[in-house]
């Protein structure tokens, strides 16, 4: 049996690993390279920091191949209020418990190598992956599933300003004594609600630079099926696919229940929402064209840099003769194969998977595509 290496240990990498194990890939022929001490650790840390209780995605978006496996898990384990709203969004702790159940079932932590992948090269029909400790690992097949949520994006006006930190800066411990949150999306919403709940005596300020944008999901669910994806795949201009993805993703949006909760606090006078762009942050004041507001501390929820293609490992791959890219995105086969026996997921699969490529469902779709490649390889070896 061929050896497979997955680079990354987040939601999508774990989803792909579970799917490959379910299809018959043995524990001994799978390695998962990720620098954190356990799989899903980064996603766990990031969702904990913002105080997320329920996921945004619905009941069938999880890490197991069977669509209703999470629903069955909730029933079998007797979770109270396991899902929320008409879209049945799962409890975050239950989602993690369910994922850990399958990590344990398939012994994925035994496959986990706690290192960063820093280099890669092709030698004959094999791939060699260089680790941070100097070791090299060989594999027949490689899956790149590193994700994009590694380096927080800090707007220039907030850089090197005292008492301003990004909620996802792994080098710092968030100060929840802050009274000011900057951000327009769901992470800012979660964080603001967390501060309001933990400090009932305090007025919290949310700086958004625009009005609330209400969407249930990251994109229209039609992008998960043939209704929209048929036209997406018929579009042969890859630059146009990039534009479609940018247009159709609801970046900086929040679901209805979150907006209603924030507006409730706003009506009570406990939350002040500022919707004018910030032009400066100096002398412990936030400044817009209309106001100058003093602050104690600021927590930024301004997202992440999309710099995965700038990593040394990715630059090495992009320099290979066969590697095709459009903009910053790999051009792949339908099985997400970018280079011979090297597959991509997440943002790197944007051109094939469309607007949902980067979220949990994108991981499920990537797992299905890469699973087809695994099965075809197994048939070839058996013949």
Coordinates of C-alpha atoms in Angstrom, one line a residue:
X1 CA 0.0 0.0 0.0
X2 CA 1.2 3.5 -0.8
X3 CA 2.4 5.9 1.9
X4 CA 0.4 9.1 2.4
X5 CA 1.4 12.3 4.2
X6 CA -1.0 15.0 5.1
X7 CA 0.6 18.4 5.9
X8 CA -1.7 20.2 8.4
X9 CA -3.6 19.2 11.5
X10 CA -6.7 21.4 11.4
X11 CA -10.3 20.7 10.5
X12 CA -9.7 20.0 6.8
X13 CA -6.6 17.9 7.3
X14 CA -8.4 15.8 10.0
X15 CA -11.4 15.4 7.8
X16 CA -9.3 14.1 4.9
X17 CA -7.4 11.8 7.3
X18 CA -10.6 10.3 8.7
X19 CA -11.9 9.7 5.2
X20 CA -8.7 8.0 4.0
X21 CA -8.7 5.7 7.0
X22 CA -12.4 4.9 6.5
X23 CA -11.6 3.9 2.9
X24 CA -8.9 1.5 4.1
X25 CA -5.6 3.4 4.4
X26 CA -3.7 1.7 7.2
X27 CA -2.5 3.6 10.2
X28 CA 1.1 2.7 9.3
X29 CA 0.8 4.2 5.9
X30 CA -0.4 7.6 7.0
X31 CA 1.5 10.4 8.5
X32 CA 0.1 13.8 9.6
X33 CA 2.6 16.6 10.0
X34 CA 1.5 19.5 12.2
X35 CA 3.4 21.5 14.8
X36 CA 0.7 21.6 17.5
X37 CA 0.6 19.1 20.3
X38 CA -2.6 17.5 19.1
X39 CA -4.8 17.5 16.0
X40 CA -7.4 20.3 15.8
X41 CA -5.5 22.3 18.5
X42 CA -5.3 25.5 16.5
X43 CA -9.0 25.5 15.7
X44 CA -9.8 24.7 19.3
X45 CA -7.6 27.6 20.5
X46 CA -9.1 30.1 18.1
X47 CA -12.7 29.2 18.7
X48 CA -12.1 29.2 22.5
X49 CA -10.5 32.7 22.4
X50 CA -13.6 34.3 20.7
X51 CA -16.0 32.4 22.9
X52 CA -17.8 30.5 20.2
X53 CA -20.6 28.2 21.6
X54 CA -22.3 27.0 18.4
X55 CA -20.8 26.6 14.9
X56 CA -22.1 28.7 12.0
X57 CA -22.3 25.7 9.7
X58 CA -25.3 23.2 9.8
X59 CA -25.7 19.7 11.1
X60 CA -24.1 17.8 8.2
X61 CA -20.9 19.8 8.1
X62 CA -18.4 17.8 10.2
X63 CA -15.4 15.6 9.9
X64 CA -16.9 12.1 9.2
X65 CA -17.9 10.9 5.7
X66 CA -21.4 9.9 6.8
X67 CA -23.6 13.1 6.6
X68 CA -25.7 12.3 9.7
X69 CA -23.0 10.9 11.8
X70 CA -22.9 14.0 14.1
X71 CA -26.7 13.8 14.5
X72 CA -26.4 10.2 15.6
X73 CA -23.5 11.0 17.9
X74 CA -25.6 13.7 19.6
X75 CA -28.4 11.3 20.1
X76 CA -26.3 8.4 21.4
X77 CA -24.3 10.6 23.8
X78 CA -27.5 12.5 25.1
X79 CA -26.3 16.0 24.5
X80 CA -28.6 18.8 25.8
X81 CA -29.5 21.3 23.2
X82 CA -27.0 19.8 20.7
X83 CA -28.2 22.0 17.8
X84 CA -29.4 25.5 17.4
X85 CA -31.9 27.2 15.1
X86 CA -33.6 26.0 12.0
X87 CA -30.3 25.2 10.3
X88 CA -29.4 22.9 13.3
X89 CA -26.0 24.4 14.0
X90 CA -24.0 22.1 16.3
X91 CA -22.6 22.8 19.7
X92 CA -18.9 23.5 19.4
X93 CA -17.9 21.2 22.3
X94 CA -20.0 18.4 20.8
X95 CA -18.3 19.0 17.4
X96 CA -14.9 18.6 19.0
X97 CA -16.0 15.5 21.0
X98 CA -17.3 13.9 17.8
X99 CA -14.1 14.7 15.9
X100 CA -12.0 13.3 18.8
X101 CA -14.0 10.2 18.8
X102 CA -13.0 9.5 15.2
X103 CA -9.4 10.6 15.8
X104 CA -9.2 8.0 18.6
X105 CA -11.1 5.3 16.5
X106 CA -8.6 5.6 13.7
X107 CA -5.5 6.2 15.9
X108 CA -4.8 9.5 14.1
X109 CA -2.6 10.8 17.0
X110 CA -0.3 7.8 16.4
X111 CA 0.0 9.1 12.8
X112 CA 0.7 12.7 14.0
X113 CA 4.3 14.0 13.7
X114 CA 4.5 17.1 15.8
X115 CA 6.8 19.1 13.5
X116 CA 6.5 21.9 10.9
X117 CA 7.0 20.9 7.2
X118 CA 9.6 23.4 5.9
X119 CA 10.8 21.9 2.6
X120 CA 9.7 19.4 -0.1
X121 CA 11.3 17.8 -3.1
X122 CA 10.4 15.2 -5.8
X123 CA 12.8 12.3 -6.1
X124 CA 11.7 9.8 -8.8
X125 CA 8.2 8.7 -8.0
X126 CA 8.5 9.7 -4.3
X127 CA 8.0 12.9 -2.4
X128 CA 10.4 13.9 0.4
X129 CA 9.2 16.3 3.0
X130 CA 11.7 18.2 5.1
X131 CA 10.8 18.8 8.8
X132 CA 11.9 21.6 11.1
X133 CA 14.1 19.3 13.1
X134 CA 16.1 18.4 10.0
X135 CA 14.5 15.0 9.4
X136 CA 13.1 14.0 6.0
X137 CA 10.0 11.9 5.4
X138 CA 9.2 10.0 2.2
X139 CA 5.7 9.4 0.8
X140 CA 4.1 8.3 -2.4
X141 CA 1.2 10.8 -2.0
X142 CA 1.1 14.2 -0.3
X143 CA -1.9 16.3 0.7
X144 CA -1.4 20.0 1.5
X145 CA -4.0 21.0 4.0
X146 CA -2.3 23.7 6.1
X147 CA -5.1 26.2 6.1
X148 CA -4.8 30.0 6.1
X149 CA -5.4 31.0 9.7
X150 CA -1.8 31.2 10.9
X151 CA -0.8 34.9 10.8
X152 CA -3.2 37.5 12.1
X153 CA -3.9 40.5 9.9
X154 CA -3.3 43.7 11.9
X155 CA -4.3 46.9 10.0
X156 CA -1.4 49.4 9.7
X157 CA -3.0 52.0 12.0
X158 CA -3.0 49.5 14.9
X159 CA 0.5 48.2 14.4
X160 CA 2.9 48.7 17.4
X161 CA 0.1 50.6 19.3
X162 CA 0.2 50.1 23.1
X163 CA -2.7 48.0 24.6
X164 CA -3.8 46.8 21.2
X165 CA -3.7 43.0 20.5
X166 CA -5.1 40.6 17.9
X167 CA -7.4 38.0 19.5
X168 CA -5.6 35.3 17.4
X169 CA -2.0 36.4 18.2
X170 CA -0.7 33.0 19.5
X171 CA 2.3 34.8 21.1
X172 CA 0.0 36.8 23.5
X173 CA -2.7 36.0 26.0
X174 CA -5.9 37.9 25.2
X175 CA -6.8 40.6 27.7
X176 CA -10.6 40.2 28.2
X177 CA -10.6 43.4 30.3
X178 CA -10.7 45.3 26.9
X179 CA -13.8 47.4 26.2
X180 CA -13.2 47.8 22.5
X181 CA -13.4 45.2 19.7
X182 CA -12.5 46.0 16.1
X183 CA -13.9 43.8 13.3
X184 CA -17.0 43.3 11.1
X185 CA -17.4 39.6 10.9
X186 CA -18.6 36.6 13.0
X187 CA -15.4 36.4 15.1
X188 CA -15.9 40.1 16.2
X189 CA -19.5 39.3 17.0
X190 CA -18.6 36.2 19.1
X191 CA -15.9 38.2 20.9
X192 CA -18.2 41.1 21.6
X193 CA -20.9 38.9 23.0
X194 CA -18.2 37.2 25.2
X195 CA -17.1 40.5 26.7
X196 CA -20.7 41.6 27.3
X197 CA -21.5 38.3 29.1
X198 CA -18.3 38.4 31.2
X199 CA -18.5 42.1 32.1
X200 CA -22.2 43.0 32.8
X201 CA -21.1 46.3 34.4
X202 CA -19.2 47.5 31.4
X203 CA -20.0 49.3 28.2
X204 CA -18.5 47.6 25.2
X205 CA -17.6 49.3 21.9
X206 CA -17.7 47.4 18.6
X207 CA -15.9 49.2 15.7
X208 CA -17.2 47.8 12.3
X209 CA -16.6 50.5 9.6
X210 CA -19.9 49.4 8.0
X211 CA -23.4 48.3 8.7
X212 CA -24.3 44.7 9.8
X213 CA -24.4 42.3 6.9
X214 CA -26.8 39.4 7.7
X215 CA -26.1 36.0 6.1
X216 CA -26.7 32.5 7.6
X217 CA -23.6 31.0 6.1
X218 CA -20.2 31.8 4.5
X219 CA -21.9 31.7 1.1
X220 CA -25.2 30.7 -0.5
X221 CA -25.8 27.0 0.0
X222 CA -26.5 26.7 -3.7
X223 CA -22.7 26.7 -4.1
X224 CA -22.6 23.3 -2.5
X225 CA -24.6 21.6 -5.3
X226 CA -24.9 21.4 -9.0
X227 CA -27.3 24.4 -9.2
X228 CA -24.3 26.8 -9.0
X229 CA -21.2 24.6 -9.3
X230 CA -22.1 23.3 -12.7
X231 CA -21.7 26.8 -14.1
X232 CA -18.6 27.4 -12.0
X233 CA -16.9 24.3 -13.6
X234 CA -18.1 25.3 -17.1
X235 CA -16.2 28.6 -16.6
X236 CA -12.8 27.9 -18.2
X237 CA -11.3 31.3 -17.4
X238 CA -9.7 30.7 -14.0
X239 CA -9.3 34.4 -13.3
X240 CA -13.1 34.6 -13.6
X241 CA -13.5 31.8 -11.0
X242 CA -11.4 33.8 -8.6
X243 CA -13.7 36.7 -9.1
X244 CA -16.7 34.5 -8.5
X245 CA -15.3 33.2 -5.3
X246 CA -14.5 36.8 -4.1
X247 CA -18.0 38.0 -4.9
X248 CA -19.9 35.1 -3.5
X249 CA -18.2 34.7 -0.2
X250 CA -20.0 36.7 2.6
X251 CA -16.8 38.0 4.2
X252 CA -17.4 40.2 7.2
X253 CA -21.0 38.9 7.7
X254 CA -22.9 37.5 10.7
X255 CA -25.9 35.2 11.1
X256 CA -29.3 36.7 12.1
X257 CA -29.3 35.5 15.7
X258 CA -25.9 37.1 16.4
X259 CA -27.0 40.4 14.9
X260 CA -30.2 40.3 17.0
X261 CA -28.3 39.7 20.2
X262 CA -25.9 42.5 19.5
X263 CA -28.8 44.9 18.7
X264 CA -30.5 43.9 21.9
X265 CA -27.4 44.9 23.9
X266 CA -27.2 48.1 21.8
X267 CA -30.8 49.0 22.7
X268 CA -30.0 48.4 26.4
X269 CA -27.1 50.8 26.2
X270 CA -24.5 48.2 27.0
X271 CA -23.1 48.1 23.5
X272 CA -22.0 51.0 21.3
X273 CA -21.6 50.2 17.6
X274 CA -19.4 52.4 15.5
X275 CA -19.8 52.2 11.8
X276 CA -17.4 54.9 10.5
X277 CA -14.0 53.9 9.3
X278 CA -11.2 54.4 11.8
X279 CA -8.6 56.8 10.5
X280 CA -6.1 56.8 13.4
X281 CA -5.3 55.2 16.7
X282 CA -3.1 57.4 18.9
X283 CA -2.7 58.6 22.5
X284 CA -5.2 56.0 23.7
X285 CA -7.9 57.3 21.4
X286 CA -9.7 55.8 18.4
X287 CA -10.3 58.5 15.8
X288 CA -12.8 58.7 12.9
X289 CA -13.9 61.6 10.9
X290 CA -16.8 62.1 13.3
X291 CA -15.5 61.2 16.8
X292 CA -12.5 60.8 19.0
X293 CA -13.1 58.0 21.6
X294 CA -10.7 57.1 24.5
X295 CA -10.0 53.4 24.9
X296 CA -8.5 51.2 27.7
X297 CA -7.5 48.2 25.6
X298 CA -8.5 47.0 22.1
X299 CA -9.0 43.5 20.8
X300 CA -8.7 43.1 17.1
X301 CA -10.8 40.5 15.3
X302 CA -9.6 41.5 11.8
X303 CA -8.9 38.1 10.3
X304 CA -5.8 36.6 8.9
X305 CA -3.2 37.2 6.2
X306 CA -3.7 34.9 3.2
X307 CA 0.0 34.2 2.9
X308 CA 0.1 30.4 2.6
X309 CA 1.6 30.6 -0.9
X310 CA 4.5 32.6 0.5
X311 CA 5.6 29.9 2.8
X312 CA 9.1 28.4 1.8
X313 CA 7.6 25.0 1.1
X314 CA 5.0 26.5 -1.2
X315 CA 7.5 28.6 -3.0
X316 CA 9.6 25.4 -3.6
X317 CA 6.5 23.7 -5.2
X318 CA 5.6 26.8 -7.2
X319 CA 9.1 26.8 -8.7
X320 CA 8.6 23.3 -10.1
X321 CA 8.1 23.1 -13.9
X322 CA 4.8 21.3 -13.8
X323 CA 3.2 23.6 -11.1
X324 CA 0.4 25.7 -12.6
X325 CA -1.0 28.7 -10.7
X326 CA -3.5 31.4 -11.6
X327 CA -2.9 34.3 -9.4
X328 CA -2.1 32.8 -6.0
X329 CA -4.1 29.7 -6.6
X330 CA -3.0 26.2 -7.8
X331 CA -4.7 24.9 -10.9
X332 CA -5.6 21.3 -10.2
X333 CA -7.4 18.3 -11.6
X334 CA -10.9 17.4 -10.5
X335 CA -9.3 15.1 -7.9
X336 CA -7.4 18.2 -6.6
X337 CA -4.1 16.9 -7.9
X338 CA -1.7 19.9 -8.5
X339 CA 1.5 18.0 -9.1
X340 CA 2.0 14.2 -9.6
X341 CA 0.5 12.6 -6.5
X342 CA 0.3 15.9 -4.6
X343 CA -3.1 17.2 -3.7
X344 CA -4.4 20.4 -2.2
X345 CA -7.3 21.5 0.1
X346 CA -8.7 24.7 1.6
X347 CA -7.8 28.0 -0.1
X348 CA -5.5 26.1 -2.4
X349 CA -8.5 24.3 -3.8
X350 CA -10.4 27.5 -4.5
X351 CA -10.4 27.1 -8.3
X352 CA -12.0 23.7 -8.2
X353 CA -14.2 23.7 -5.1
X354 CA -15.6 27.3 -5.3
X355 CA -16.8 29.6 -2.5
X356 CA -17.0 26.9 0.2
X357 CA -13.5 25.6 -0.4
X358 CA -12.1 27.0 2.8
X359 CA -14.7 25.9 5.4
X360 CA -15.7 22.6 7.0
X361 CA -17.8 21.6 4.0
X362 CA -14.8 22.4 1.7
X363 CA -12.9 19.9 3.8
X364 CA -15.5 17.2 3.2
X365 CA -15.6 17.9 -0.5
X366 CA -11.8 17.8 -0.7
X367 CA -11.8 14.5 1.2
X368 CA -14.2 13.0 -1.3
X369 CA -12.1 14.1 -4.3
X370 CA -8.8 12.9 -2.7
X371 CA -10.5 9.7 -1.6
X372 CA -11.2 9.0 -5.3
X373 CA -7.5 9.3 -6.0
X374 CA -6.7 7.0 -3.1
X375 CA -9.2 4.4 -4.4
X376 CA -7.9 4.6 -8.0
X377 CA -4.3 4.2 -6.7
X378 CA -5.4 1.1 -4.6
X379 CA -7.0 -0.4 -7.7
X380 CA -3.9 0.3 -9.8
X381 CA -1.6 -1.4 -7.2
X382 CA -4.0 -4.4 -7.0
X383 CA -4.1 -5.0 -10.7

